[in-house]
Short mmCIF file of C-alpha atoms in Angstrom, two decimals:
data_model
loop_
_atom_site.label_atom_id
_atom_site.label_comp_id
_atom_site.label_asym_id
_atom_site.label_seq_id
_atom_site.Cartn_x
_atom_site.Cartn_y
_atom_site.Cartn_z
CA MET A 1103 19.96 -7.97 -22.20
CA LYS A 1104 18.15 -10.10 -19.60
CA LYS A 1105 14.41 -10.65 -19.63
CA CYS A 1106 12.10 -9.74 -16.77
CA TYR A 1107 9.72 -12.38 -15.45
CA ILE A 1108 6.93 -11.96 -12.93
CA ASN A 1109 7.55 -14.99 -10.70
CA GLY A 1110 5.42 -14.24 -7.66
CA THR A 1111 2.60 -11.94 -6.63
CA GLY A 1112 0.97 -10.88 -3.37
CA CYS A 1113 -2.08 -8.68 -3.21
CA VAL A 1114 -3.94 -7.04 -0.32
CA SER A 1115 -6.98 -5.16 -1.58
CA SER A 1116 -10.65 -4.50 -1.06
CA GLN A 1117 -11.20 -8.03 -2.39
CA LYS A 1118 -10.19 -11.34 -0.84
CA THR A 1119 -6.96 -11.73 -2.79
CA ILE A 1120 -4.78 -13.54 -0.25
CA ASN A 1121 -4.97 -17.33 -0.03
CA THR A 1122 -7.74 -17.65 -2.62
CA ALA A 1123 -7.89 -18.60 -6.29
CA PHE A 1124 -7.85 -15.67 -8.74
CA LEU A 1125 -10.97 -13.52 -8.19
CA GLN A 1126 -12.80 -16.49 -6.70
CA ASP A 1127 -14.43 -14.60 -3.83
CA ILE A 1128 -14.98 -11.19 -5.35
CA ILE A 1129 -17.69 -8.79 -4.35
CA VAL A 1130 -18.64 -5.98 -6.71
CA ASN A 1131 -19.54 -3.28 -4.22
CA GLU A 1132 -22.10 -0.85 -5.58
CA ASN A 1133 -23.11 0.59 -2.21
CA GLU A 1134 -19.99 2.51 -1.28
CA ASN A 1135 -17.75 5.06 -2.96
CA VAL A 1136 -14.81 4.18 -0.72
CA LEU A 1137 -14.32 0.42 -0.83
CA GLU A 1138 -13.35 -1.17 2.47
CA LEU A 1139 -10.12 -3.12 2.68
CA SER A 1140 -10.36 -6.90 3.02
CA VAL A 1141 -8.07 -7.15 6.04
CA PRO A 1142 -5.64 -10.07 5.86
CA ASP A 1143 -4.40 -12.09 8.82
CA TYR A 1144 -1.47 -9.90 9.89
CA LYS A 1145 -0.46 -12.17 12.76
CA GLU A 1146 0.28 -14.98 10.33
CA VAL A 1147 3.10 -12.90 8.87
CA ILE A 1148 4.13 -10.14 11.31
CA PRO A 1149 5.19 -10.75 14.95
CA PRO A 1150 2.84 -8.81 17.28
CA ALA A 1151 5.75 -6.92 18.88
CA ALA A 1152 6.74 -5.56 15.48
CA ALA A 1153 3.17 -4.97 14.29
CA ARG A 1154 2.15 -2.76 17.21
CA ARG A 1155 3.84 0.32 15.73
CA MET A 1156 2.74 -0.29 12.15
CA ALA A 1157 -0.25 1.34 10.46
CA LYS A 1158 -2.23 -0.79 8.02
CA GLY A 1159 -0.32 0.37 4.91
CA VAL A 1160 2.95 -0.94 6.30
CA LYS A 1161 1.33 -4.18 7.44
CA ASN A 1162 -0.38 -4.64 4.06
CA GLY A 1163 2.94 -4.07 2.28
CA ILE A 1164 4.66 -6.67 4.44
CA VAL A 1165 1.86 -9.21 3.97
CA ALA A 1166 1.74 -8.70 0.17
CA SER A 1167 5.53 -8.95 -0.14
CA HIS A 1168 5.56 -12.06 2.06
CA TRP A 1169 3.11 -13.89 -0.19
CA ALA A 1170 4.86 -12.76 -3.38
CA MET A 1171 8.22 -14.05 -2.10
CA LYS A 1172 6.69 -17.25 -0.80
CA GLU A 1173 5.07 -17.97 -4.15
CA ALA A 1174 8.30 -17.27 -6.03
CA GLY A 1175 10.26 -19.39 -3.54
CA VAL A 1176 12.60 -16.49 -2.89
CA HIS A 1177 14.42 -15.75 0.38
CA ASN A 1178 17.11 -13.29 -0.69
CA LEU A 1179 16.54 -10.11 -2.63
CA ASP A 1180 18.89 -7.93 -4.66
CA ALA A 1181 16.55 -4.95 -4.38
CA ILE A 1182 13.33 -3.78 -2.75
CA ILE A 1183 11.55 -1.09 -4.74
CA THR A 1184 8.31 0.46 -3.51
CA GLY A 1185 5.95 2.89 -5.15
CA THR A 1186 3.53 5.01 -3.13
CA GLY A 1187 1.75 8.22 -4.03
CA MET A 1188 0.55 9.24 -0.58
CA GLY A 1189 2.80 7.20 1.70
CA CYS A 1190 1.93 6.43 5.29
CA CYS A 1191 -1.03 8.78 5.68
CA ILE A 1192 -2.33 7.42 8.97
CA ASP A 1193 0.83 8.16 10.96
CA SER A 1194 1.29 11.47 9.13
CA GLU A 1195 -2.20 12.49 10.25
CA LYS A 1196 -1.56 11.22 13.78
CA PHE A 1197 1.66 13.23 14.06
CA LEU A 1198 0.13 16.42 12.63
CA LYS A 1199 -2.93 16.08 14.89
CA ALA A 1200 -0.68 15.69 17.95
CA LEU A 1201 1.27 18.75 16.79
CA ILE A 1202 -1.90 20.84 16.70
CA ASP A 1203 -3.68 19.35 19.74
CA ASN A 1204 -0.64 19.69 22.00
CA LYS A 1205 0.42 23.10 20.69
CA GLU A 1206 3.67 21.74 19.26
CA GLU A 1207 4.68 20.18 22.58
CA PHE A 1208 4.78 16.57 23.76
CA LEU A 1209 5.59 15.11 20.36
CA THR A 1210 6.29 11.40 20.48
CA PRO A 1211 8.63 9.65 18.06
CA THR A 1212 6.60 6.64 16.89
CA SER A 1213 4.17 8.24 14.47
CA PHE A 1214 6.91 10.53 13.13
CA ILE A 1215 9.21 7.58 12.43
CA GLN A 1216 6.40 5.60 10.82
CA SER A 1217 5.02 8.47 8.76
CA THR A 1218 7.64 8.67 6.02
CA HIS A 1219 6.94 7.32 2.55
CA ASN A 1220 9.81 4.84 2.72
CA THR A 1221 8.56 3.21 5.92
CA VAL A 1222 7.02 0.32 3.97
CA GLY A 1223 10.21 -0.57 2.09
CA GLY A 1224 12.22 -0.07 5.26
CA GLN A 1225 10.04 -2.33 7.37
CA ILE A 1226 10.03 -5.05 4.70
CA ALA A 1227 13.84 -4.91 4.67
CA LEU A 1228 14.05 -4.94 8.48
CA GLY A 1229 11.82 -8.01 8.67
CA LEU A 1230 13.95 -9.81 6.08
CA GLU A 1231 17.24 -8.43 7.42
CA CYS A 1232 17.86 -7.37 3.84
CA LYS A 1233 20.56 -4.74 3.34
CA ALA A 1234 20.21 -4.62 -0.45
CA TYR A 1235 19.21 -1.61 -2.59
CA ASN A 1236 16.03 -0.15 -1.15
CA PHE A 1237 14.25 2.66 -2.92
CA THR A 1238 10.81 4.26 -2.73
CA TYR A 1239 9.30 6.19 -5.62
CA VAL A 1240 6.80 8.91 -4.75
CA ASN A 1241 5.61 9.99 -8.17
CA GLY A 1242 1.84 10.34 -7.84
CA ALA A 1243 -0.07 7.80 -9.92
CA VAL A 1244 3.05 6.57 -11.72
CA SER A 1245 4.84 5.70 -8.47
CA PHE A 1246 4.36 2.00 -9.13
CA GLU A 1247 5.36 2.27 -12.79
CA SER A 1248 8.47 4.24 -11.78
CA SER A 1249 9.35 1.33 -9.50
CA LEU A 1250 8.78 -1.14 -12.33
CA ILE A 1251 11.04 0.84 -14.67
CA ASP A 1252 13.80 0.90 -12.06
CA ALA A 1253 13.44 -2.85 -11.46
CA LYS A 1254 13.37 -3.66 -15.16
CA MET A 1255 16.46 -1.56 -15.86
CA GLN A 1256 18.36 -3.30 -13.05
CA LEU A 1257 17.43 -6.71 -14.46
CA ASP A 1258 18.21 -5.59 -18.03
CA GLU A 1259 21.65 -4.37 -16.99
CA GLU A 1260 22.25 -7.48 -14.84
CA GLU A 1261 22.72 -5.38 -11.72
CA ALA A 1262 20.15 -7.53 -9.94
CA ALA A 1263 18.58 -10.94 -10.50
CA THR A 1264 15.76 -11.00 -7.94
CA ILE A 1265 13.76 -7.87 -7.13
CA LEU A 1266 10.75 -7.24 -4.94
CA VAL A 1267 8.69 -4.42 -6.40
CA GLY A 1268 5.28 -3.16 -5.41
CA GLY A 1269 2.80 -0.39 -4.82
CA VAL A 1270 1.18 0.58 -1.51
CA GLU A 1271 -1.49 3.04 -0.51
CA GLU A 1272 -3.45 3.46 2.71
CA ASN A 1273 -6.50 5.59 3.42
CA ALA A 1274 -6.53 7.87 6.45
CA GLU A 1275 -9.68 9.50 7.77
CA ALA A 1276 -8.91 13.20 7.29
CA THR A 1277 -7.21 12.74 3.92
CA THR A 1278 -10.13 10.70 2.61
CA ASN A 1279 -12.55 13.38 3.83
CA PHE A 1280 -10.52 16.08 2.06
CA LEU A 1281 -10.48 14.06 -1.17
CA GLN A 1282 -14.24 13.68 -0.87
CA LEU A 1283 -14.74 17.40 -0.16
CA THR A 1284 -12.69 18.36 -3.22
CA GLY A 1285 -14.63 15.96 -5.42
CA ILE A 1286 -11.69 13.68 -6.20
CA ILE A 1287 -13.66 10.87 -4.54
CA LYS A 1288 -17.38 10.67 -5.28
CA PRO A 1289 -19.41 12.21 -2.42
CA LYS A 1290 -20.82 9.86 0.22
CA GLU A 1291 -24.43 10.62 -0.59
CA GLN A 1292 -23.99 10.14 -4.33
CA SER A 1293 -25.63 6.93 -5.43
CA SER A 1294 -24.05 6.30 -8.80
CA TYR A 1295 -21.47 3.75 -7.75
CA SER A 1296 -21.10 1.68 -10.89
CA VAL A 1297 -17.72 2.49 -12.43
CA LEU A 1298 -18.55 1.85 -16.10
CA ASP A 1299 -22.02 3.40 -16.11
CA SER A 1300 -21.09 6.41 -14.01
CA ASP A 1301 -22.54 9.75 -15.04
CA THR A 1302 -20.91 11.72 -12.21
CA THR A 1303 -17.48 13.11 -11.47
CA GLY A 1304 -15.09 11.80 -8.82
CA ALA A 1305 -13.68 8.30 -8.48
CA VAL A 1306 -14.66 5.19 -6.55
CA PHE A 1307 -11.75 4.99 -4.12
CA SER A 1308 -9.93 2.45 -1.97
CA GLU A 1309 -6.46 1.33 -0.81
CA GLY A 1310 -4.20 -1.69 -1.04
CA ALA A 1311 -0.76 -3.20 -1.43
CA VAL A 1312 0.42 -5.32 -4.35
CA PHE A 1313 3.93 -6.75 -4.61
CA PHE A 1314 5.68 -8.75 -7.32
CA VAL A 1315 8.86 -10.75 -7.44
CA LEU A 1316 10.63 -9.94 -10.70
CA GLU A 1317 13.50 -12.16 -11.80
CA ASP A 1318 15.70 -12.68 -14.80
CA ASP A 1319 14.92 -16.41 -14.90
CA LYS A 1320 11.72 -18.14 -15.86
CA LYS A 1321 10.52 -20.74 -13.38
CA GLU A 1322 7.48 -22.89 -12.64
CA THR A 1323 5.70 -20.07 -10.84
CA THR A 1324 6.18 -17.55 -13.66
CA TYR A 1325 3.09 -15.56 -14.55
CA ALA A 1326 4.25 -13.53 -17.50
CA GLU A 1327 7.13 -11.60 -18.97
CA LEU A 1328 7.14 -7.88 -18.23
CA ASN A 1329 8.13 -6.50 -21.63
CA ASP A 1330 7.99 -2.75 -21.26
CA VAL A 1331 6.72 0.15 -19.17
CA THR A 1332 6.54 3.78 -20.14
CA ILE A 1333 5.13 6.87 -18.46
CA TYR A 1334 3.92 10.30 -19.56
CA ASN A 1335 3.19 12.94 -16.95
CA THR A 1336 0.80 14.86 -19.18
CA LEU A 1337 -1.09 13.93 -22.33
CA GLU A 1338 -4.05 15.44 -24.12
CA LYS A 1339 -6.83 13.02 -25.02
CA GLU A 1340 -6.00 13.43 -28.70
CA GLU A 1341 -2.41 12.32 -28.09
CA VAL A 1342 -3.13 9.01 -26.32
CA GLU A 1343 -3.78 6.92 -29.41
CA ALA A 1344 -0.53 7.95 -31.09
CA LYS A 1345 1.47 7.36 -27.89
CA LEU A 1346 -0.06 3.90 -27.54
CA GLU A 1347 0.81 2.97 -31.12
CA SER A 1348 4.32 4.33 -30.69
CA PHE A 1349 4.73 2.28 -27.48
CA LEU A 1350 3.61 -0.88 -29.27
CA LYS A 1351 5.80 -0.14 -32.29
CA GLY A 1352 8.78 0.18 -29.98
CA ASN A 1353 8.07 -3.39 -28.91
CA GLY A 1354 7.67 -4.63 -32.48
CA LEU A 1355 3.89 -4.90 -32.13
CA SER A 1356 0.76 -3.32 -33.51
CA VAL A 1357 -2.74 -3.05 -32.05
CA ASN A 1358 -3.67 -6.28 -33.85
CA ASP A 1359 -1.10 -8.17 -31.77
CA ILE A 1360 -2.78 -7.17 -28.49
CA ASP A 1361 -5.14 -9.86 -27.18
CA ALA A 1362 -6.58 -7.79 -24.36
CA VAL A 1363 -6.21 -4.30 -22.95
CA VAL A 1364 -6.62 -3.53 -19.24
CA LEU A 1365 -8.04 -0.05 -18.78
CA GLY A 1366 -8.12 1.98 -15.57
CA TYR A 1367 -11.72 3.24 -15.62
CA ASN A 1368 -12.55 4.64 -12.18
CA GLY A 1369 -16.02 6.13 -12.69
CA ASP A 1370 -14.90 9.75 -12.98
CA THR A 1371 -16.66 11.21 -16.03
CA LEU A 1372 -14.14 14.05 -16.19
CA TYR A 1373 -11.26 11.73 -17.03
CA ASP A 1374 -12.61 8.32 -18.10
CA GLY A 1375 -12.77 9.82 -21.61
CA TYR A 1376 -9.05 9.03 -21.90
CA TYR A 1377 -10.04 5.36 -21.87
CA THR A 1378 -13.14 5.62 -24.07
CA ILE A 1379 -11.20 7.42 -26.77
CA LEU A 1380 -9.10 4.24 -27.09
CA ALA A 1381 -11.95 1.83 -26.38
CA ASP A 1382 -14.13 3.35 -29.12
CA GLY A 1383 -11.18 3.97 -31.43
CA VAL A 1384 -8.04 2.02 -32.06
CA LEU A 1385 -8.91 -0.72 -29.50
CA LYS A 1386 -12.52 -1.13 -30.62
CA ASN A 1387 -11.95 -4.70 -31.82
CA THR A 1388 -9.72 -5.68 -28.90
CA GLN A 1389 -10.98 -7.40 -25.74
CA GLN A 1390 -11.22 -4.72 -23.05
CA LEU A 1391 -10.92 -5.41 -19.31
CA TYR A 1392 -11.23 -3.17 -16.25
CA TYR A 1393 -10.57 -3.66 -12.54
CA LYS A 1394 -11.12 -0.52 -10.46
CA HIS A 1395 -14.71 -1.55 -9.71
CA LEU A 1396 -13.00 -4.32 -7.70
CA SER A 1397 -9.92 -2.54 -6.38
CA GLY A 1398 -11.09 1.07 -6.22
CA GLU A 1399 -8.88 3.96 -7.33
CA PHE A 1400 -5.69 4.93 -5.52
CA ASN A 1401 -2.29 6.17 -6.62
CA THR A 1402 -0.90 2.67 -7.06
CA ALA A 1403 -4.11 0.91 -8.15
CA SER A 1404 -2.38 0.10 -11.44
CA ALA A 1405 -0.38 -2.49 -9.47
CA PHE A 1406 -3.72 -4.29 -8.97
CA GLY A 1407 -4.20 -3.95 -12.75
CA LEU A 1408 -0.85 -5.65 -13.34
CA TRP A 1409 -1.82 -8.33 -10.83
CA VAL A 1410 -5.01 -8.94 -12.87
CA ALA A 1411 -3.15 -8.97 -16.21
CA SER A 1412 -0.51 -11.37 -14.85
CA HIS A 1413 -3.18 -13.83 -13.77
CA VAL A 1414 -5.04 -13.57 -17.08
CA VAL A 1415 -1.83 -14.41 -18.97
CA LYS A 1416 -0.91 -17.25 -16.64
CA LEU A 1417 -4.37 -18.82 -16.43
CA GLN A 1418 -5.31 -17.93 -20.03
CA GLU A 1419 -8.66 -16.89 -18.67
CA ALA A 1420 -10.35 -13.54 -18.08
CA PRO A 1421 -13.29 -13.72 -15.65
CA GLU A 1422 -16.48 -12.12 -16.97
CA VAL A 1423 -16.52 -9.59 -14.12
CA LEU A 1424 -13.53 -7.86 -15.75
CA SER A 1425 -15.18 -7.43 -19.16
CA VAL A 1426 -15.86 -4.03 -20.66
CA ASN A 1427 -16.91 -5.15 -24.15
CA ASP A 1428 -18.11 -8.34 -25.84
CA VAL A 1429 -14.91 -9.09 -27.75
CA LYS A 1430 -13.27 -12.33 -26.60
CA ALA A 1431 -9.67 -13.20 -27.39
CA ALA A 1432 -8.84 -16.77 -28.41
CA GLY A 1433 -5.88 -16.70 -26.02
CA TYR A 1434 -3.85 -14.16 -24.08
CA LYS A 1435 -0.34 -13.75 -25.43
CA ASN A 1436 0.09 -9.99 -25.23
CA ILE A 1437 -1.76 -7.81 -22.74
CA LEU A 1438 -1.49 -4.05 -22.69
CA LEU A 1439 -2.31 -1.92 -19.64
CA TYR A 1440 -3.16 1.76 -19.85
CA ASN A 1441 -3.71 3.88 -16.77
CA GLN A 1442 -3.98 7.58 -15.96
CA TYR A 1443 -5.16 9.56 -12.94
CA ARG A 1444 -7.17 12.74 -13.35
CA GLY A 1445 -5.75 13.26 -16.84
CA LYS A 1446 -2.15 13.06 -15.62
CA ASP A 1447 0.39 10.34 -14.86
CA HIS A 1448 -0.27 8.16 -17.90
CA SER A 1449 1.36 4.76 -18.16
CA PHE A 1450 1.53 1.94 -20.71
CA THR A 1451 2.65 -1.48 -19.55
CA LEU A 1452 3.07 -4.57 -21.72
CA VAL A 1453 3.13 -8.14 -20.45
CA SER A 1454 3.25 -11.32 -22.49
CA GLN A 1455 2.93 -15.07 -22.18
CA CYS A 1456 6.26 -16.85 -21.96
CA MET B 855 -1.74 4.64 44.70
CA GLU B 856 -3.67 1.59 43.45
CA ALA B 857 -5.79 3.80 41.20
CA LEU B 858 -2.65 5.40 39.79
CA LYS B 859 -1.13 1.98 39.05
CA GLN B 860 -4.30 0.91 37.25
CA GLU B 861 -4.29 4.19 35.29
CA LEU B 862 -0.65 3.71 34.30
CA LYS B 863 -1.26 0.18 33.07
CA GLU B 864 -4.16 1.36 30.93
CA LYS B 865 -2.18 4.30 29.55
CA ILE B 866 0.91 2.23 28.75
CA ILE B 867 -1.16 -0.37 26.89
CA ASP B 868 -2.95 2.37 24.97
CA VAL B 869 0.01 4.66 24.21
CA LEU B 870 2.35 1.82 23.25
CA ASN B 871 -0.29 -0.13 21.30
CA LEU B 872 0.25 -3.33 23.28
CA GLU B 873 -2.64 -5.02 21.49
CA ASP B 874 -2.23 -8.50 22.95
CA ILE B 875 -1.75 -7.42 26.56
CA ALA B 876 -4.55 -6.78 29.06
CA VAL B 877 -4.30 -4.74 32.27
CA GLU B 878 -4.54 -7.98 34.28
CA ASP B 879 -1.45 -9.32 32.50
CA VAL B 880 0.76 -6.57 33.91
CA ASN B 881 1.96 -7.10 37.47
CA ASP B 882 3.06 -4.13 39.54
CA ASN B 883 6.64 -5.37 39.84
CA ASP B 884 7.11 -6.83 36.36
CA PRO B 885 10.07 -5.24 34.55
CA LEU B 886 8.77 -2.94 31.80
CA PHE B 887 11.89 -3.35 29.67
CA GLY B 888 13.78 -6.48 28.74
CA ASP B 889 12.20 -9.71 29.90
CA GLY B 890 8.97 -8.23 31.24
CA LEU B 891 6.80 -6.26 28.83
CA GLY B 892 9.69 -6.15 26.38
CA LEU B 893 9.60 -2.40 25.83
CA ASP B 894 12.46 -0.71 23.95
CA SER B 895 14.15 2.69 23.64
CA ILE B 896 11.39 4.19 21.47
CA ASP B 897 8.88 3.19 24.13
CA ALA B 898 11.09 4.93 26.72
CA LEU B 899 10.74 8.17 24.75
CA GLU B 900 6.98 7.70 24.62
CA LEU B 901 6.90 7.22 28.42
CA ILE B 902 9.02 10.34 29.02
CA VAL B 903 6.55 12.39 26.93
CA MET B 904 3.64 10.80 28.80
CA LEU B 905 5.11 11.85 32.18
CA ASP B 906 5.45 15.41 30.93
CA LYS B 907 2.06 15.65 29.22
CA ASP B 908 -0.14 13.86 31.74
CA TYR B 909 1.63 14.47 35.06
CA GLY B 910 3.69 17.63 34.46
CA ILE B 911 6.99 15.89 35.21
CA LYS B 912 9.99 16.88 33.13
CA LEU B 913 12.90 14.48 33.44
CA ALA B 914 15.94 16.73 33.68
CA ASP B 915 18.34 13.81 33.63
CA PRO B 916 17.36 11.04 31.17
CA LYS B 917 19.53 8.63 33.18
CA GLU B 918 16.93 8.84 35.93
CA GLY B 919 14.57 7.02 33.59
CA LYS B 920 16.25 3.66 34.15
CA ALA B 921 15.19 3.61 37.81
CA ILE B 922 11.82 5.32 37.30
CA PHE B 923 10.68 3.04 34.46
CA GLN B 924 11.75 -0.18 36.14
CA SER B 925 8.17 -1.26 36.83
CA ILE B 926 4.64 0.05 37.33
CA GLU B 927 5.41 0.20 41.06
CA THR B 928 8.46 2.48 40.62
CA MET B 929 6.68 4.66 38.08
CA ALA B 930 3.64 5.13 40.31
CA LYS B 931 5.85 5.99 43.31
CA TYR B 932 7.85 8.57 41.32
CA ILE B 933 4.74 10.15 39.82
CA SER B 934 2.90 10.44 43.13
CA GLU B 935 5.95 12.16 44.69
CA ASN B 936 6.70 14.54 41.80
CA ARG B 937 3.53 15.24 39.86
CA THR B 938 2.50 18.84 39.24
CA LYS B 939 -0.85 18.00 37.65
#
């Protein structure tokens, strides 16, 4: 069975994560509940004629995949696998608005064509003229992990050697307003923005695109080995600890072998308890890191978490801004990620130094 | 006629998201497709819908489009002769 190495990464987020050293220019935003995207230079990567029909999610996906492939020194892919929970919201909204405004007449093709969830993967393939396996997973907050599992299985079974895999989400005005109205995002006027110290419900939200080149060979650019990924659609808080231990046992590890855990705290007091039950329990003596105060929450925010974990393993350094507790690991051999969204779509991901 | 040409240039740039092109860059006789503005078949569909929505012109024969959408000049002439709104 082949191994799975993370050989390149590209990240477009609410932080400056393109063309900078790891978390060098970060801003911890405590003034907004919807973090603004740090817009990359699209023209550097996408020809203007092609970009004119693309909403920002598609452009972000292309930019992130470009940098991941460039870093890994890869030109040909055996598969492109994309995860997205909400897909191309902006064009979906545009199309639906035109449908209503024009009383179901005068519908133009562009926003319809660009509104499907697989637009990102399709446009990446078109730009690369890549006719390989191309699949998009739309599985809520485990869309990215579903993509990882697919990629890992293909590498394990030697069906592919070089795979581009990533997660993309874009915010659209009406959808964001609905999420705010329903309390999924913290309300605009609510001033408790700090993710860890939050005493209110709703998440600090954002958007982004993170892509990885996964290969069966280790090379100079390798960040880490992706050991395992597992998902659970529903779990009770009381079940999480046992599932975590079972996941580690399946990989021949125990909690003591984990140097750091990356937790998906998003500031929502209704559901952050899933993390604290581990943080105050079985992982109490393990270094704990978090990232959604930097990336914001979105269906594929865990891809940003994997981007963080990959860098920590590669650089053997965890910037203070990521720290949840005071425990410090001597080194970072094994890093565990745990994420869930609103008490559903739980995932455990294990990466290790190689 | 001049006002209509100006209006068409503005609408085409807006509807087709031609971000790097200004109204001044589009000459009345420049080809819209191919070597000129470089529009394609999806843009043609957008223009057909625009004729219907904004000027009340329904193209019964899509083949007519080739002559009508040759340039701003030909579009403006066709619209001024056939518009219902």
